């Protein structure tokens, strides 16, 4: 007898693709969604062999670790802001395009917003224009660049060229690297560049100033819109380019960039509580547990809010851990005991308050 869970894992196990390379981004953007499967009853599980039961458990671990991206109020509001700025993408190449800056605290889904918007844009471009440009090059509508600490101007250009798989990524001068990056953007008809973790750049340092100026140069040279993602960018003087006082008035970034705030959920109003419970219901539908039931999570809405403080990143972590506990303990549901036993992440733990 075949083992359907082993077959499912062989095809749909954890996907490991680097978004910072064109192959990985394309796999993320164009790959099919992971197919779901029905939860087995306790009686059905009791009839499984040991290997089948182990693989069924593993398949559920994979499934729960990858919940769907829910169209929350925050995501919808962010997409609306990005859509407005993206209209500048229709400007001719002699006109500078703006940028979107998603500047918010950790755990609020900033990168998810940027990557999901990029995925949508990528698919729209493929649908309209195909996967090959008029010149016969691979069309790469979106570039994703995660930054790291100590990033220099040269490092930024290298990462950009590495995304395209350019063979000369490490063999040229700073100026040549920049020109090659611009050539790649034009050749592959790139229209959107997502730069993640810009907060790693110190804009008061010489390297940070060079990176800031280079980003402006790239915006002038390339027919693209930038989505910038970071934590505390306003406080780090990204918008005024590290300038102070009267000099800050001459910073161009503040005039070219549009802030896209992302806030945590709040349940102090009826509308806020409704949005939070709607999110929990979406997670409930994703749970594959023998004794799962409607309101399995919403019955604990206030406690889950207390634990996560309304941060979707913390909720995603807690959901994964609650489901894992429900499976490994044999509870096969999420009840008060499972909610409390699941370990919150460090940021959530540090802000936990006693129950009201």
Coordinates of C-alpha atoms in Angstrom, one line a residue:
X1 CA 0.0 0.0 0.0
X2 CA 1.4 3.4 -1.0
X3 CA 2.2 6.0 1.6
X4 CA 0.4 9.2 0.5
X5 CA 2.1 11.4 3.2
X6 CA 5.6 10.4 2.0
X7 CA 4.5 11.2 -1.5
X8 CA 3.1 14.6 -0.4
X9 CA 6.3 15.4 1.5
X10 CA 8.5 14.4 -1.5
X11 CA 6.7 17.0 -3.6
X12 CA 5.6 19.7 -1.1
X13 CA 8.1 19.7 1.8
X14 CA 9.7 22.9 3.0
X15 CA 10.6 25.0 0.0
X16 CA 14.2 26.3 0.1
X17 CA 14.8 29.0 -2.5
X18 CA 16.8 32.2 -2.1
X19 CA 14.7 35.2 -2.9
X20 CA 17.9 37.1 -3.4
X21 CA 18.6 35.1 -6.7
X22 CA 16.5 35.2 -9.8
X23 CA 15.9 31.5 -9.8
X24 CA 14.6 31.6 -6.2
X25 CA 12.4 34.7 -6.7
X26 CA 10.9 33.2 -9.9
X27 CA 10.2 29.9 -8.0
X28 CA 8.5 31.9 -5.2
X29 CA 6.5 34.2 -7.6
X30 CA 5.4 31.6 -10.2
X31 CA 5.3 28.4 -8.1
X32 CA 1.9 26.8 -7.4
X33 CA 0.4 27.0 -3.9
X34 CA 1.0 24.0 -1.7
X35 CA -2.0 21.7 -1.9
X36 CA -3.9 21.0 1.3
X37 CA -5.3 17.7 2.6
X38 CA -8.1 16.5 4.8
X39 CA -7.6 15.9 8.5
X40 CA -7.8 12.3 9.5
X41 CA -10.1 11.2 12.3
X42 CA -8.6 9.6 15.4
X43 CA -10.0 6.3 14.2
X44 CA -8.3 6.7 10.8
X45 CA -5.0 7.6 12.5
X46 CA -5.2 4.5 14.6
X47 CA -5.2 2.4 11.5
X48 CA -2.0 3.9 10.1
X49 CA 1.3 2.1 10.2
X50 CA 4.2 3.7 12.1
X51 CA 5.9 5.1 9.0
X52 CA 2.6 6.5 7.7
X53 CA 1.7 8.1 11.0
X54 CA 5.2 9.7 11.2
X55 CA 4.9 11.1 7.7
X56 CA 1.4 12.3 8.3
X57 CA 2.6 14.1 11.4
X58 CA 5.5 15.6 9.4
X59 CA 3.2 16.7 6.6
X60 CA 1.1 18.6 9.1
X61 CA 4.2 20.2 10.6
X62 CA 5.1 21.6 7.2
X63 CA 1.5 22.7 6.5
X64 CA 1.1 24.5 9.8
X65 CA 4.5 26.2 9.5
X66 CA 3.3 27.8 6.3
X67 CA -0.1 29.5 6.9
X68 CA -1.6 31.5 4.1
X69 CA -1.0 35.2 3.8
X70 CA -4.3 36.7 5.1
X71 CA -5.6 39.9 3.5
X72 CA -5.7 41.9 6.7
X73 CA -6.6 45.6 6.9
X74 CA -2.9 46.3 7.2
X75 CA -2.0 44.5 4.1
X76 CA -4.9 46.0 2.1
X77 CA -3.9 49.5 3.3
X78 CA -0.3 49.0 2.4
X79 CA -1.2 47.7 -1.1
X80 CA -3.3 50.8 -1.6
X81 CA -0.3 53.0 -0.8
X82 CA 2.0 51.0 -3.0
X83 CA -0.5 51.0 -5.9
X84 CA -0.6 54.8 -5.8
X85 CA 3.1 55.2 -5.9
X86 CA 3.4 52.5 -8.6
X87 CA 1.4 54.7 -10.9
X88 CA 4.6 56.7 -11.2
X89 CA 6.0 53.6 -13.0
X90 CA 4.2 54.8 -16.1
X91 CA 6.4 57.9 -16.3
X92 CA 8.8 58.1 -19.2
X93 CA 12.4 57.3 -18.4
X94 CA 13.5 60.9 -18.2
X95 CA 11.2 61.4 -15.2
X96 CA 12.2 60.3 -11.7
X97 CA 9.9 57.8 -10.0
X98 CA 9.2 57.7 -6.3
X99 CA 9.7 55.0 -3.7
X100 CA 7.6 53.4 -1.0
X101 CA 9.1 53.1 2.4
X102 CA 7.6 50.5 4.7
X103 CA 9.0 51.7 8.1
X104 CA 7.6 49.8 11.1
X105 CA 8.4 47.8 14.1
X106 CA 9.5 44.1 13.8
X107 CA 6.9 41.4 13.6
X108 CA 4.2 43.4 11.7
X109 CA 4.6 41.7 8.3
X110 CA 6.6 44.4 6.5
X111 CA 8.6 41.9 4.4
X112 CA 5.5 39.8 3.7
X113 CA 3.7 42.9 2.4
X114 CA 6.6 43.8 0.1
X115 CA 7.2 40.2 -1.2
X116 CA 3.5 39.5 -1.8
X117 CA 3.1 42.8 -3.6
X118 CA 6.2 41.9 -5.7
X119 CA 4.8 38.5 -6.4
X120 CA 1.5 40.0 -7.6
X121 CA 3.3 42.5 -9.8
X122 CA 5.6 39.8 -11.2
X123 CA 2.7 37.7 -12.2
X124 CA 0.8 40.6 -13.8
X125 CA 3.9 41.5 -15.9
X126 CA 4.2 37.9 -17.0
X127 CA 0.6 37.8 -17.9
X128 CA 0.7 41.0 -20.0
X129 CA 4.1 40.7 -21.6
X130 CA 5.3 37.2 -21.2
X131 CA 8.5 35.8 -19.6
X132 CA 10.8 37.0 -22.4
X133 CA 11.5 40.6 -23.4
X134 CA 11.3 41.9 -27.0
X135 CA 15.1 41.5 -27.3
X136 CA 14.9 37.9 -26.2
X137 CA 16.2 38.3 -22.6
X138 CA 14.6 36.7 -19.6
X139 CA 12.0 39.1 -18.2
X140 CA 12.6 39.8 -14.5
X141 CA 10.0 42.3 -13.4
X142 CA 11.0 42.3 -9.7
X143 CA 14.3 42.2 -7.9
X144 CA 14.5 41.4 -4.2
X145 CA 17.6 42.6 -2.3
X146 CA 18.0 41.8 1.4
X147 CA 20.8 43.9 2.9
X148 CA 23.2 43.0 5.7
X149 CA 25.2 44.9 8.3
X150 CA 28.1 47.0 7.1
X151 CA 26.7 47.1 3.5
X152 CA 28.8 49.4 1.3
X153 CA 28.0 50.9 -2.1
X154 CA 30.1 48.2 -3.8
X155 CA 28.3 45.5 -1.8
X156 CA 25.0 46.8 -2.9
X157 CA 25.9 46.7 -6.6
X158 CA 27.4 43.2 -6.2
X159 CA 24.1 41.9 -4.6
X160 CA 22.1 43.5 -7.4
X161 CA 24.3 41.8 -10.0
X162 CA 24.2 38.5 -8.1
X163 CA 20.4 38.5 -8.3
X164 CA 20.7 38.5 -12.1
X165 CA 23.5 36.0 -12.0
X166 CA 25.9 38.3 -13.8
X167 CA 29.3 36.7 -14.2
X168 CA 31.2 39.9 -13.5
X169 CA 29.6 40.6 -10.1
X170 CA 32.9 40.5 -8.2
X171 CA 35.4 41.5 -10.9
X172 CA 34.8 45.2 -11.5
X173 CA 35.2 48.6 -9.9
X174 CA 32.4 50.4 -8.1
X175 CA 31.5 52.6 -11.1
X176 CA 31.5 49.7 -13.5
X177 CA 29.4 47.6 -11.2
X178 CA 26.8 50.3 -11.1
X179 CA 26.7 50.6 -14.9
X180 CA 26.4 46.8 -15.2
X181 CA 23.5 46.8 -12.7
X182 CA 21.7 49.5 -14.8
X183 CA 22.2 47.4 -17.9
X184 CA 20.7 44.4 -16.2
X185 CA 17.6 46.3 -15.2
X186 CA 17.0 47.6 -18.7
X187 CA 17.9 44.2 -20.4
X188 CA 15.5 42.3 -18.1
X189 CA 12.8 44.9 -18.1
X190 CA 12.9 45.2 -14.3
X191 CA 10.2 47.6 -13.0
X192 CA 10.3 47.0 -9.2
X193 CA 13.2 46.6 -6.8
X194 CA 12.5 45.6 -3.2
X195 CA 15.3 46.4 -0.7
X196 CA 14.8 44.7 2.6
X197 CA 16.4 45.5 6.0
X198 CA 17.7 48.9 5.0
X199 CA 18.0 49.7 8.7
X200 CA 21.3 47.9 8.6
X201 CA 22.7 51.0 6.9
X202 CA 24.1 53.7 9.1
X203 CA 23.2 56.9 7.3
X204 CA 25.5 59.0 9.5
X205 CA 28.5 57.0 8.4
X206 CA 30.4 57.6 5.2
X207 CA 29.3 54.2 3.8
X208 CA 25.7 54.9 4.6
X209 CA 25.9 58.3 2.9
X210 CA 27.4 56.6 -0.2
X211 CA 24.6 54.0 -0.2
X212 CA 22.0 56.7 0.2
X213 CA 23.4 58.7 -2.7
X214 CA 23.8 55.6 -4.8
X215 CA 20.1 54.7 -4.3
X216 CA 19.2 58.2 -5.6
X217 CA 21.5 57.7 -8.6
X218 CA 19.9 54.3 -9.3
X219 CA 16.5 55.9 -9.1
X220 CA 17.6 58.5 -11.6
X221 CA 19.1 56.0 -14.0
X222 CA 16.7 53.1 -13.7
X223 CA 13.0 53.0 -14.9
X224 CA 12.0 51.3 -11.6
X225 CA 10.0 51.9 -8.4
X226 CA 11.7 51.0 -5.2
X227 CA 10.0 49.5 -2.2
X228 CA 12.2 50.1 0.9
X229 CA 11.7 48.0 4.0
X230 CA 13.2 48.6 7.4
X231 CA 12.9 49.3 11.1
X232 CA 13.2 52.8 12.5
X233 CA 14.3 54.4 9.2
X234 CA 13.0 57.8 10.2
X235 CA 14.8 57.6 13.5
X236 CA 18.0 56.6 11.6
X237 CA 17.7 59.7 9.4
X238 CA 17.0 57.8 6.1
X239 CA 14.5 60.4 4.9
X240 CA 16.9 63.4 5.6
X241 CA 19.9 61.4 4.4
X242 CA 21.7 61.8 7.7
X243 CA 21.6 65.6 7.5
X244 CA 20.7 67.9 10.4
X245 CA 19.1 71.2 10.9
X246 CA 18.8 73.5 7.9
X247 CA 20.8 71.1 5.8
X248 CA 18.1 68.5 6.1
X249 CA 15.8 70.6 3.9
X250 CA 18.0 69.8 1.0
X251 CA 17.6 66.1 1.3
X252 CA 15.9 64.7 -1.8
X253 CA 14.8 61.4 -0.3
X254 CA 12.1 62.9 1.9
X255 CA 10.4 64.4 -1.2
X256 CA 10.7 61.3 -3.4
X257 CA 9.7 58.7 -0.8
X258 CA 6.2 57.9 0.5
X259 CA 5.8 56.4 3.9
X260 CA 3.7 53.2 4.2
X261 CA 3.0 52.7 7.9
X262 CA 2.1 49.2 9.3
X263 CA 0.5 49.0 12.7
X264 CA -0.2 46.1 15.0
X265 CA -3.8 44.9 15.6
X266 CA -5.7 46.6 18.4
X267 CA -8.8 45.2 20.2
X268 CA -9.9 48.3 22.2
X269 CA -12.7 49.0 19.7
X270 CA -15.4 46.8 18.2
X271 CA -13.9 47.1 14.7
X272 CA -10.5 46.2 16.0
X273 CA -11.7 43.2 17.9
X274 CA -13.6 42.1 14.8
X275 CA -10.5 42.4 12.6
X276 CA -8.5 40.3 15.1
X277 CA -11.1 37.6 15.3
X278 CA -11.4 37.5 11.5
X279 CA -7.6 36.9 11.4
X280 CA -7.9 34.1 13.9
X281 CA -10.7 32.5 11.9
X282 CA -8.4 32.5 8.9
X283 CA -5.8 30.6 10.9
X284 CA -8.4 28.2 12.2
X285 CA -9.3 27.1 8.7
X286 CA -5.6 26.3 8.1
X287 CA -5.4 23.9 11.0
X288 CA -5.4 20.2 10.2
X289 CA -6.3 18.6 13.5
X290 CA -8.6 15.6 14.2
X291 CA -10.7 17.6 16.7
X292 CA -10.4 21.1 15.2
X293 CA -13.6 23.1 15.3
X294 CA -15.0 26.5 14.6
X295 CA -14.0 29.1 17.2
X296 CA -11.1 26.9 18.3
X297 CA -8.9 30.1 18.2
X298 CA -11.5 32.9 18.5
X299 CA -12.6 31.5 21.9
X300 CA -9.2 32.5 23.1
X301 CA -9.0 35.8 21.1
X302 CA -8.2 38.1 24.1
X303 CA -5.6 35.7 25.5
X304 CA -3.9 35.3 22.1
X305 CA -3.9 39.1 21.8
X306 CA -2.3 39.4 25.3
X307 CA 0.4 36.9 24.3
X308 CA 1.2 38.4 20.9
X309 CA 0.3 42.1 21.5
X310 CA -1.4 42.1 18.1
X311 CA 1.8 41.4 16.1
X312 CA 1.0 39.0 13.2
X313 CA 4.6 37.7 13.3
X314 CA 4.2 36.6 16.9
X315 CA 0.7 35.1 16.2
X316 CA 2.1 33.1 13.3
X317 CA 4.8 31.7 15.5
X318 CA 2.3 30.9 18.3
X319 CA -0.1 29.2 15.8
X320 CA 2.7 27.0 14.5
X321 CA 3.7 26.0 18.0
X322 CA 0.1 25.4 19.2
X323 CA -0.6 23.1 16.3
X324 CA 2.7 21.2 16.9
X325 CA 1.8 20.8 20.6
X326 CA -1.7 19.6 19.6
X327 CA -0.2 16.9 17.4
X328 CA 2.6 15.8 19.6
X329 CA 0.5 15.7 22.8
X330 CA -2.4 13.9 21.1
X331 CA -4.8 16.8 22.0
X332 CA -5.6 17.2 18.3
X333 CA -7.3 20.6 19.1
X334 CA -6.2 24.0 20.4
X335 CA -7.7 24.5 23.9
X336 CA -6.8 26.7 26.8
X337 CA -4.0 24.4 27.9
X338 CA -2.4 24.3 24.5
X339 CA -2.6 28.1 24.2
X340 CA -0.8 28.5 27.5
X341 CA 1.8 25.8 26.9
X342 CA 2.9 27.1 23.6
X343 CA 6.1 29.2 24.1
X344 CA 5.9 32.8 22.9
X345 CA 8.8 34.4 21.1
X346 CA 11.2 36.6 23.1
X347 CA 9.7 39.9 22.0
X348 CA 6.2 38.8 22.9
X349 CA 7.4 37.3 26.2
X350 CA 9.1 40.6 27.2
X351 CA 5.9 42.5 26.8
X352 CA 3.5 40.0 28.4
X353 CA 1.1 41.4 31.0
X354 CA -0.9 39.4 33.5
X355 CA -4.4 38.5 32.3
X356 CA -7.0 41.2 33.0

